[in-house]
Amino acid sequence: MAELHDLTALEQAEGIRTGELSPVELTEHYLARIDRLDDTMGAFLTRTPQIARKQAAEAESEAVSARREGRELPPLHGVPVPVKDLTQVAGVRCTMGSRALADHVPTVDDHVVDRLRAGGTILLGKTNTPEFGLPCYTENGLAPPARTPWDLTRSAGGSSGGAAAAVAAGLAPLAHASDGGGSIRIPASVCGLYGIKPSRGRISGGPLLHDISGLATSGPLARTVADAAALLDVMAGAMPGDPYAAPPLPPGETFTSYALRDPGRLRIACLTETPLPGVRVHPDCRAAVTDTAALLTGLGHEVEELSLPSDNTLLVAFTRVWSVLAAIRPVPPGGEELLMPLTRYLRDRGAEVSGMDFALSMHAFRSLTQSLADGLMTPGTGYDVVLSPTLAAPPTAVGGLRDDADPQAEFAAIGAFTPFTAVSNATGQPAVNVPLQWNAEGLPIGVMLAGRYGDEATLIALSAQLEQARPWAARKPPAW
């Protein structure tokens, strides 16, 4: 028989609306699974059972009142949604994956947490992340490494590895995540999930830790397209003080509604090779894109192969900006010696970047954005979507990318593993990981779809079409 965690988040929310399911019952189910499985999965840095039970009781009371009064509830009312530990929740420890911040407790919510609260979601805890979200694996000095439930010897990716491990192992129905260089799409790929990196400004990054580069954004991780779209609806919206604001949907529209729509016939560019010099794409990742391209063609879309010239301009610019972002992370006095070797390496490198070089790197991002808007993805004449591998290789072993003795080599290995993802962070475009493929070893191999700035709707509609053509949510890992 199906258990509660077999239900989609939207099915759970519907059960709560009708009274067939209690938020208290649902929350206790997930808390029990976390107690039983999380020491193996490494999904959570901080568990919040007391908060979860209090919020669940309040959600139950509100659901009863809404049924009695005939009121609508938010789309995910009463559904558990853990928050990544780079994001601040008032009164809950926020370590940012660092031993230097092991006892840090913020006094205010980030704006996205305000929206999750207003949406009636339940906080199960803070999910595992690497130090300051810098690498693409989730290993730190605070908790066990986050593992993909498809093979517990392999990493869940990063930096939203804990969020992905939680959803993929059935410890949460869906999760808040964030992405500054691929940190939603990378763990979605290695954990067999659907993940959305929204357009720049779609979700507020305030009020305290605005990303001055525009690279990072919060976003959803889920098992289904509709669940992810519903969580995006809950989290989306600009707030006062935000430096960016993505174009809003037409009045009355929701992202969830696009998961039920035909995307129409789209022109799709297919990219199988990375433009980064010397980076090889694994045959499994190339095959996943080729197979997806054939599926898209069969669905009536126009798919054309795309080849990009070899160029490391974006890599140089991204490395400079990423290093500066690492350098400006606040570390309490005496905390530097507690930092991971990669963090110290990037902070030292960032401190050496001149103001002129930082500005030129940001200009390189804007130039790329403009060239895409004016050429490759011009509305009406350019491509609607770009299809590529999400990663250049299958999921790596726990510890497989980490090199404490040589953090410079580690950072180079991270770049070679993730050569496709950072482009959308530099340009601010939306991009998604679609879990259509598994290799011969039974490991998930994601493919990535990137769209025009502000056009998450097309990506959601296209993803839902692919999900209908080749459903994936019923495929469960051994840890399920």
PDB file of N, CA and C in Angstrom, residues 214-297:
ATOM      1  N   GLY A 214      24.300  38.939  -8.490  1.00  0.00           N
ATOM      2  CA  GLY A 214      23.133  38.461  -9.218  1.00  0.00           C
ATOM      3  C   GLY A 214      23.207  37.007  -9.626  1.00  0.00           C
ATOM      4  N   LEU A 215      24.237  36.295  -9.174  1.00  0.00           N
ATOM      5  CA  LEU A 215      24.384  34.894  -9.567  1.00  0.00           C
ATOM      6  C   LEU A 215      23.373  33.982  -8.883  1.00  0.00           C
ATOM      7  N   ALA A 216      23.085  34.233  -7.602  1.00  0.00           N
ATOM      8  CA  ALA A 216      22.372  33.251  -6.784  1.00  0.00           C
ATOM      9  C   ALA A 216      20.889  33.562  -6.649  1.00  0.00           C
ATOM     10  N   THR A 217      20.113  32.516  -6.511  1.00  0.00           N
ATOM     11  CA  THR A 217      18.679  32.641  -6.265  1.00  0.00           C
ATOM     12  C   THR A 217      18.189  31.400  -5.536  1.00  0.00           C
ATOM     13  N   SER A 218      17.140  31.555  -4.744  1.00  0.00           N
ATOM     14  CA  SER A 218      16.434  30.391  -4.207  1.00  0.00           C
ATOM     15  C   SER A 218      15.601  29.750  -5.305  1.00  0.00           C
ATOM     16  N   GLY A 219      15.209  28.502  -5.074  1.00  0.00           N
ATOM     17  CA  GLY A 219      14.368  27.792  -6.019  1.00  0.00           C
ATOM     18  C   GLY A 219      13.896  26.479  -5.431  1.00  0.00           C
ATOM     19  N   PRO A 220      13.030  25.751  -6.138  1.00  0.00           N
ATOM     20  CA  PRO A 220      12.458  24.512  -5.606  1.00  0.00           C
ATOM     21  C   PRO A 220      13.140  23.243  -6.117  1.00  0.00           C
ATOM     22  N   LEU A 221      13.156  22.228  -5.275  1.00  0.00           N
ATOM     23  CA  LEU A 221      13.510  20.858  -5.637  1.00  0.00           C
ATOM     24  C   LEU A 221      12.305  19.971  -5.333  1.00  0.00           C
ATOM     25  N   ALA A 222      11.964  19.095  -6.284  1.00  0.00           N
ATOM     26  CA  ALA A 222      10.765  18.275  -6.112  1.00  0.00           C
ATOM     27  C   ALA A 222      10.879  17.014  -6.949  1.00  0.00           C
ATOM     28  N   ARG A 223       9.934  16.103  -6.734  1.00  0.00           N
ATOM     29  CA  ARG A 223       9.892  14.883  -7.537  1.00  0.00           C
ATOM     30  C   ARG A 223       9.134  15.087  -8.838  1.00  0.00           C
ATOM     31  N   THR A 224       8.194  16.026  -8.876  1.00  0.00           N
ATOM     32  CA  THR A 224       7.395  16.246 -10.073  1.00  0.00           C
ATOM     33  C   THR A 224       7.472  17.700 -10.497  1.00  0.00           C
ATOM     34  N   VAL A 225       7.149  17.945 -11.763  1.00  0.00           N
ATOM     35  CA  VAL A 225       7.160  19.300 -12.299  1.00  0.00           C
ATOM     36  C   VAL A 225       6.118  20.162 -11.594  1.00  0.00           C
ATOM     37  N   ALA A 226       4.903  19.631 -11.429  1.00  0.00           N
ATOM     38  CA  ALA A 226       3.831  20.417 -10.824  1.00  0.00           C
ATOM     39  C   ALA A 226       4.150  20.791  -9.383  1.00  0.00           C
ATOM     40  N   ASP A 227       4.758  19.873  -8.622  1.00  0.00           N
ATOM     41  CA  ASP A 227       5.141  20.192  -7.247  1.00  0.00           C
ATOM     42  C   ASP A 227       6.146  21.330  -7.212  1.00  0.00           C
ATOM     43  N   ALA A 228       7.157  21.263  -8.085  1.00  0.00           N
ATOM     44  CA  ALA A 228       8.170  22.319  -8.122  1.00  0.00           C
ATOM     45  C   ALA A 228       7.556  23.651  -8.519  1.00  0.00           C
ATOM     46  N   ALA A 229       6.649  23.626  -9.499  1.00  0.00           N
ATOM     47  CA  ALA A 229       5.986  24.855  -9.929  1.00  0.00           C
ATOM     48  C   ALA A 229       5.155  25.458  -8.797  1.00  0.00           C
ATOM     49  N   ALA A 230       4.493  24.605  -8.020  1.00  0.00           N
ATOM     50  CA  ALA A 230       3.689  25.094  -6.899  1.00  0.00           C
ATOM     51  C   ALA A 230       4.555  25.745  -5.834  1.00  0.00           C
ATOM     52  N   LEU A 231       5.725  25.159  -5.550  1.00  0.00           N
ATOM     53  CA  LEU A 231       6.620  25.762  -4.573  1.00  0.00           C
ATOM     54  C   LEU A 231       7.197  27.070  -5.106  1.00  0.00           C
ATOM     55  N   LEU A 232       7.452  27.137  -6.408  1.00  0.00           N
ATOM     56  CA  LEU A 232       7.900  28.394  -7.007  1.00  0.00           C
ATOM     57  C   LEU A 232       6.822  29.464  -6.835  1.00  0.00           C
ATOM     58  N   ASP A 233       5.561  29.098  -7.013  1.00  0.00           N
ATOM     59  CA  ASP A 233       4.469  30.054  -6.794  1.00  0.00           C
ATOM     60  C   ASP A 233       4.489  30.594  -5.364  1.00  0.00           C
ATOM     61  N   VAL A 234       4.763  29.727  -4.402  1.00  0.00           N
ATOM     62  CA  VAL A 234       4.782  30.146  -2.998  1.00  0.00           C
ATOM     63  C   VAL A 234       5.944  31.097  -2.723  1.00  0.00           C
ATOM     64  N   MET A 235       7.112  30.808  -3.292  1.00  0.00           N
ATOM     65  CA  MET A 235       8.323  31.561  -2.959  1.00  0.00           C
ATOM     66  C   MET A 235       8.505  32.820  -3.791  1.00  0.00           C
ATOM     67  N   ALA A 236       7.873  32.906  -4.957  1.00  0.00           N
ATOM     68  CA  ALA A 236       8.150  33.982  -5.903  1.00  0.00           C
ATOM     69  C   ALA A 236       7.581  35.310  -5.451  1.00  0.00           C
ATOM     70  N   GLY A 237       8.249  36.386  -5.877  1.00  0.00           N
ATOM     71  CA  GLY A 237       7.765  37.735  -5.626  1.00  0.00           C
ATOM     72  C   GLY A 237       8.861  38.649  -5.139  1.00  0.00           C
ATOM     73  N   ALA A 238       8.963  39.823  -5.766  1.00  0.00           N
ATOM     74  CA  ALA A 238       9.961  40.801  -5.353  1.00  0.00           C
ATOM     75  C   ALA A 238       9.544  41.462  -4.048  1.00  0.00           C
ATOM     76  N   MET A 239      10.544  41.947  -3.310  1.00  0.00           N
ATOM     77  CA  MET A 239      10.310  42.635  -2.039  1.00  0.00           C
ATOM     78  C   MET A 239      11.016  43.989  -2.073  1.00  0.00           C
ATOM     79  N   PRO A 240      10.573  44.931  -1.260  1.00  0.00           N
ATOM     80  CA  PRO A 240      11.253  46.220  -1.201  1.00  0.00           C
ATOM     81  C   PRO A 240      12.747  46.050  -0.911  1.00  0.00           C
ATOM     82  N   GLY A 241      13.570  46.774  -1.661  1.00  0.00           N
ATOM     83  CA  GLY A 241      15.016  46.676  -1.495  1.00  0.00           C
ATOM     84  C   GLY A 241      15.683  45.713  -2.449  1.00  0.00           C
ATOM     85  N   ASP A 242      14.919  44.865  -3.153  1.00  0.00           N
ATOM     86  CA  ASP A 242      15.520  43.924  -4.100  1.00  0.00           C
ATOM     87  C   ASP A 242      16.159  44.690  -5.268  1.00  0.00           C
ATOM     88  N   PRO A 243      17.380  44.308  -5.665  1.00  0.00           N
ATOM     89  CA  PRO A 243      18.022  44.992  -6.785  1.00  0.00           C
ATOM     90  C   PRO A 243      17.509  44.545  -8.145  1.00  0.00           C
ATOM     91  N   TYR A 244      16.821  43.402  -8.214  1.00  0.00           N
ATOM     92  CA  TYR A 244      16.290  42.872  -9.469  1.00  0.00           C
ATOM     93  C   TYR A 244      14.843  42.451  -9.251  1.00  0.00           C
ATOM     94  N   ALA A 245      14.067  42.454 -10.333  1.00  0.00           N
ATOM     95  CA  ALA A 245      12.697  41.957 -10.280  1.00  0.00           C
ATOM     96  C   ALA A 245      12.366  41.338 -11.629  1.00  0.00           C
ATOM     97  N   ALA A 246      12.132  40.032 -11.661  1.00  0.00           N
ATOM     98  CA  ALA A 246      11.801  39.351 -12.904  1.00  0.00           C
ATOM     99  C   ALA A 246      10.416  39.770 -13.384  1.00  0.00           C
ATOM    100  N   PRO A 247      10.177  39.724 -14.697  1.00  0.00           N
ATOM    101  CA  PRO A 247       8.844  40.084 -15.212  1.00  0.00           C
ATOM    102  C   PRO A 247       7.771  39.197 -14.600  1.00  0.00           C
ATOM    103  N   PRO A 248       6.703  39.773 -14.092  1.00  0.00           N
ATOM    104  CA  PRO A 248       5.654  38.964 -13.452  1.00  0.00           C
ATOM    105  C   PRO A 248       4.841  38.194 -14.480  1.00  0.00           C
ATOM    106  N   LEU A 249       4.183  37.151 -14.024  1.00  0.00           N
ATOM    107  CA  LEU A 249       3.227  36.444 -14.868  1.00  0.00           C
ATOM    108  C   LEU A 249       2.029  37.344 -15.154  1.00  0.00           C
ATOM    109  N   PRO A 250       1.286  37.055 -16.212  1.00  0.00           N
ATOM    110  CA  PRO A 250       0.046  37.808 -16.444  1.00  0.00           C
ATOM    111  C   PRO A 250      -0.885  37.684 -15.249  1.00  0.00           C
ATOM    112  N   PRO A 251      -1.713  38.694 -14.997  1.00  0.00           N
ATOM    113  CA  PRO A 251      -2.630  38.651 -13.847  1.00  0.00           C
ATOM    114  C   PRO A 251      -3.475  37.379 -13.840  1.00  0.00           C
ATOM    115  N   GLY A 252      -3.550  36.760 -12.687  1.00  0.00           N
ATOM    116  CA  GLY A 252      -4.347  35.553 -12.533  1.00  0.00           C
ATOM    117  C   GLY A 252      -3.643  34.259 -12.879  1.00  0.00           C
ATOM    118  N   GLU A 253      -2.446  34.345 -13.465  1.00  0.00           N
ATOM    119  CA  GLU A 253      -1.714  33.143 -13.855  1.00  0.00           C
ATOM    120  C   GLU A 253      -0.840  32.650 -12.703  1.00  0.00           C
ATOM    121  N   THR A 254      -0.551  31.350 -12.717  1.00  0.00           N
ATOM    122  CA  THR A 254       0.384  30.754 -11.773  1.00  0.00           C
ATOM    123  C   THR A 254       1.362  29.871 -12.538  1.00  0.00           C
ATOM    124  N   PHE A 255       2.512  29.624 -11.941  1.00  0.00           N
ATOM    125  CA  PHE A 255       3.452  28.693 -12.569  1.00  0.00           C
ATOM    126  C   PHE A 255       2.869  27.283 -12.591  1.00  0.00           C
ATOM    127  N   THR A 256       2.097  26.948 -11.561  1.00  0.00           N
ATOM    128  CA  THR A 256       1.489  25.619 -11.508  1.00  0.00           C
ATOM    129  C   THR A 256       0.586  25.389 -12.711  1.00  0.00           C
ATOM    130  N   SER A 257      -0.104  26.415 -13.153  1.00  0.00           N
ATOM    131  CA  SER A 257      -1.024  26.246 -14.281  1.00  0.00           C
ATOM    132  C   SER A 257      -0.290  25.867 -15.564  1.00  0.00           C
ATOM    133  N   TYR A 258       0.967  26.289 -15.684  1.00  0.00           N
ATOM    134  CA  TYR A 258       1.714  25.968 -16.905  1.00  0.00           C
ATOM    135  C   TYR A 258       2.126  24.501 -16.954  1.00  0.00           C
ATOM    136  N   ALA A 259       2.104  23.825 -15.819  1.00  0.00           N
ATOM    137  CA  ALA A 259       2.391  22.387 -15.820  1.00  0.00           C
ATOM    138  C   ALA A 259       1.251  21.588 -16.440  1.00  0.00           C
ATOM    139  N   LEU A 260       0.135  22.254 -16.718  1.00  0.00           N
ATOM    140  CA  LEU A 260      -1.020  21.597 -17.330  1.00  0.00           C
ATOM    141  C   LEU A 260      -1.219  22.040 -18.781  1.00  0.00           C
ATOM    142  N   ARG A 261      -0.279  22.809 -19.338  1.00  0.00           N
ATOM    143  CA  ARG A 261      -0.468  23.379 -20.666  1.00  0.00           C
ATOM    144  C   ARG A 261       0.484  22.790 -21.691  1.00  0.00           C
ATOM    145  N   ASP A 262       0.003  22.730 -22.933  1.00  0.00           N
ATOM    146  CA  ASP A 262       0.844  22.343 -24.052  1.00  0.00           C
ATOM    147  C   ASP A 262       1.813  23.486 -24.332  1.00  0.00           C
ATOM    148  N   PRO A 263       3.116  23.206 -24.430  1.00  0.00           N
ATOM    149  CA  PRO A 263       4.059  24.289 -24.666  1.00  0.00           C
ATOM    150  C   PRO A 263       4.036  24.826 -26.093  1.00  0.00           C
ATOM    151  N   GLY A 264       3.290  24.149 -26.995  1.00  0.00           N
ATOM    152  CA  GLY A 264       3.347  24.526 -28.399  1.00  0.00           C
ATOM    153  C   GLY A 264       4.605  23.969 -29.046  1.00  0.00           C
ATOM    154  N   ARG A 265       4.776  24.259 -30.326  1.00  0.00           N
ATOM    155  CA  ARG A 265       5.965  23.785 -31.039  1.00  0.00           C
ATOM    156  C   ARG A 265       7.116  24.760 -30.793  1.00  0.00           C
ATOM    157  N   LEU A 266       8.206  24.248 -30.226  1.00  0.00           N
ATOM    158  CA  LEU A 266       9.336  25.085 -29.840  1.00  0.00           C
ATOM    159  C   LEU A 266      10.554  24.799 -30.712  1.00  0.00           C
ATOM    160  N   ARG A 267      11.377  25.807 -30.837  1.00  0.00           N
ATOM    161  CA  ARG A 267      12.670  25.652 -31.517  1.00  0.00           C
ATOM    162  C   ARG A 267      13.730  25.492 -30.434  1.00  0.00           C
ATOM    163  N   ILE A 268      14.403  24.341 -30.441  1.00  0.00           N
ATOM    164  CA  ILE A 268      15.292  23.962 -29.350  1.00  0.00           C
ATOM    165  C   ILE A 268      16.696  23.712 -29.882  1.00  0.00           C
ATOM    166  N   ALA A 269      17.678  24.362 -29.275  1.00  0.00           N
ATOM    167  CA  ALA A 269      19.084  24.112 -29.600  1.00  0.00           C
ATOM    168  C   ALA A 269      19.591  22.973 -28.728  1.00  0.00           C
ATOM    169  N   CYS A 270      20.352  22.059 -29.318  1.00  0.00           N
ATOM    170  CA  CYS A 270      20.872  20.890 -28.608  1.00  0.00           C
ATOM    171  C   CYS A 270      22.390  20.998 -28.521  1.00  0.00           C
ATOM    172  N   LEU A 271      22.896  21.088 -27.318  1.00  0.00           N
ATOM    173  CA  LEU A 271      24.326  21.241 -27.064  1.00  0.00           C
ATOM    174  C   LEU A 271      24.824  20.005 -26.332  1.00  0.00           C
ATOM    175  N   THR A 272      25.760  19.285 -26.917  1.00  0.00           N
ATOM    176  CA  THR A 272      26.283  18.071 -26.283  1.00  0.00           C
ATOM    177  C   THR A 272      27.721  18.223 -25.813  1.00  0.00           C
ATOM    178  N   GLU A 273      28.414  19.239 -26.273  1.00  0.00           N
ATOM    179  CA  GLU A 273      29.804  19.458 -25.878  1.00  0.00           C
ATOM    180  C   GLU A 273      29.936  20.804 -25.185  1.00  0.00           C
ATOM    181  N   THR A 274      30.799  20.868 -24.178  1.00  0.00           N
ATOM    182  CA  THR A 274      31.035  22.109 -23.469  1.00  0.00           C
ATOM    183  C   THR A 274      32.031  22.980 -24.228  1.00  0.00           C
ATOM    184  N   PRO A 275      31.867  24.297 -24.184  1.00  0.00           N
ATOM    185  CA  PRO A 275      32.842  25.171 -24.832  1.00  0.00           C
ATOM    186  C   PRO A 275      34.126  25.360 -24.029  1.00  0.00           C
ATOM    187  N   LEU A 276      34.186  24.815 -22.814  1.00  0.00           N
ATOM    188  CA  LEU A 276      35.388  24.993 -22.004  1.00  0.00           C
ATOM    189  C   LEU A 276      36.526  24.134 -22.547  1.00  0.00           C
ATOM    190  N   PRO A 277      37.675  24.720 -22.804  1.00  0.00           N
ATOM    191  CA  PRO A 277      38.801  23.957 -23.361  1.00  0.00           C
ATOM    192  C   PRO A 277      39.205  22.799 -22.453  1.00  0.00           C
ATOM    193  N   GLY A 278      39.385  21.629 -23.049  1.00  0.00           N
ATOM    194  CA  GLY A 278      39.914  20.482 -22.334  1.00  0.00           C
ATOM    195  C   GLY A 278      38.928  19.712 -21.482  1.00  0.00           C
ATOM    196  N   VAL A 279      37.669  20.096 -21.464  1.00  0.00           N
ATOM    197  CA  VAL A 279      36.667  19.411 -20.636  1.00  0.00           C
ATOM    198  C   VAL A 279      35.905  18.405 -21.489  1.00  0.00           C
ATOM    199  N   ARG A 280      35.945  17.143 -21.089  1.00  0.00           N
ATOM    200  CA  ARG A 280      35.305  16.057 -21.829  1.00  0.00           C
ATOM    201  C   ARG A 280      33.956  15.726 -21.205  1.00  0.00           C
ATOM    202  N   VAL A 281      32.968  15.485 -22.035  1.00  0.00           N
ATOM    203  CA  VAL A 281      31.646  15.085 -21.567  1.00  0.00           C
ATOM    204  C   VAL A 281      31.545  13.563 -21.587  1.00  0.00           C
ATOM    205  N   HIS A 282      31.155  12.973 -20.469  1.00  0.00           N
ATOM    206  CA  HIS A 282      31.041  11.523 -20.347  1.00  0.00           C
ATOM    207  C   HIS A 282      30.000  10.998 -21.340  1.00  0.00           C
ATOM    208  N   PRO A 283      30.241   9.823 -21.928  1.00  0.00           N
ATOM    209  CA  PRO A 283      29.272   9.270 -22.883  1.00  0.00           C
ATOM    210  C   PRO A 283      27.860   9.138 -22.325  1.00  0.00           C
ATOM    211  N   ASP A 284      27.704   8.823 -21.041  1.00  0.00           N
ATOM    212  CA  ASP A 284      26.360   8.709 -20.459  1.00  0.00           C
ATOM    213  C   ASP A 284      25.622  10.039 -20.518  1.00  0.00           C
ATOM    214  N   CYS A 285      26.336  11.124 -20.272  1.00  0.00           N
ATOM    215  CA  CYS A 285      25.714  12.455 -20.277  1.00  0.00           C
ATOM    216  C   CYS A 285      25.387  12.892 -21.697  1.00  0.00           C
ATOM    217  N   ARG A 286      26.279  12.583 -22.623  1.00  0.00           N
ATOM    218  CA  ARG A 286      26.010  12.912 -24.024  1.00  0.00           C
ATOM    219  C   ARG A 286      24.830  12.098 -24.546  1.00  0.00           C
ATOM    220  N   ALA A 287      24.781  10.819 -24.183  1.00  0.00           N
ATOM    221  CA  ALA A 287      23.691   9.954 -24.635  1.00  0.00           C
ATOM    222  C   ALA A 287      22.347  10.412 -24.074  1.00  0.00           C
ATOM    223  N   ALA A 288      22.349  10.914 -22.836  1.00  0.00           N
ATOM    224  CA  ALA A 288      21.103  11.399 -22.238  1.00  0.00           C
ATOM    225  C   ALA A 288      20.540  12.566 -23.033  1.00  0.00           C
ATOM    226  N   VAL A 289      21.411  13.457 -23.499  1.00  0.00           N
ATOM    227  CA  VAL A 289      20.955  14.591 -24.291  1.00  0.00           C
ATOM    228  C   VAL A 289      20.468  14.134 -25.664  1.00  0.00           C
ATOM    229  N   THR A 290      21.207  13.244 -26.286  1.00  0.00           N
ATOM    230  CA  THR A 290      20.812  12.747 -27.605  1.00  0.00           C
ATOM    231  C   THR A 290      19.455  12.067 -27.557  1.00  0.00           C
ATOM    232  N   ASP A 291      19.245  11.262 -26.512  1.00  0.00           N
ATOM    233  CA  ASP A 291      17.959  10.575 -26.361  1.00  0.00           C
ATOM    234  C   ASP A 291      16.832  11.567 -26.091  1.00  0.00           C
ATOM    235  N   THR A 292      17.109  12.578 -25.279  1.00  0.00           N
ATOM    236  CA  THR A 292      16.093  13.597 -24.987  1.00  0.00           C
ATOM    237  C   THR A 292      15.767  14.397 -26.235  1.00  0.00           C
ATOM    238  N   ALA A 293      16.774  14.689 -27.047  1.00  0.00           N
ATOM    239  CA  ALA A 293      16.539  15.409 -28.300  1.00  0.00           C
ATOM    240  C   ALA A 293      15.615  14.613 -29.217  1.00  0.00           C
ATOM    241  N   ALA A 294      15.817  13.301 -29.271  1.00  0.00           N
ATOM    242  CA  ALA A 294      14.948  12.455 -30.094  1.00  0.00           C
ATOM    243  C   ALA A 294      13.519  12.461 -29.549  1.00  0.00           C
ATOM    244  N   LEU A 295      13.389  12.433 -28.225  1.00  0.00           N
ATOM    245  CA  LEU A 295      12.059  12.481 -27.614  1.00  0.00           C
ATOM    246  C   LEU A 295      11.369  13.804 -27.935  1.00  0.00           C
ATOM    247  N   LEU A 296      12.103  14.896 -27.849  1.00  0.00           N
ATOM    248  CA  LEU A 296      11.541  16.214 -28.163  1.00  0.00           C
ATOM    249  C   LEU A 296      11.116  16.301 -29.627  1.00  0.00           C
ATOM    250  N   THR A 297      11.931  15.735 -30.506  1.00  0.00           N
ATOM    251  CA  THR A 297      11.568  15.719 -31.927  1.00  0.00           C
ATOM    252  C   THR A 297      10.283  14.940 -32.133  1.00  0.00           C
TER     253      THR A 297
END
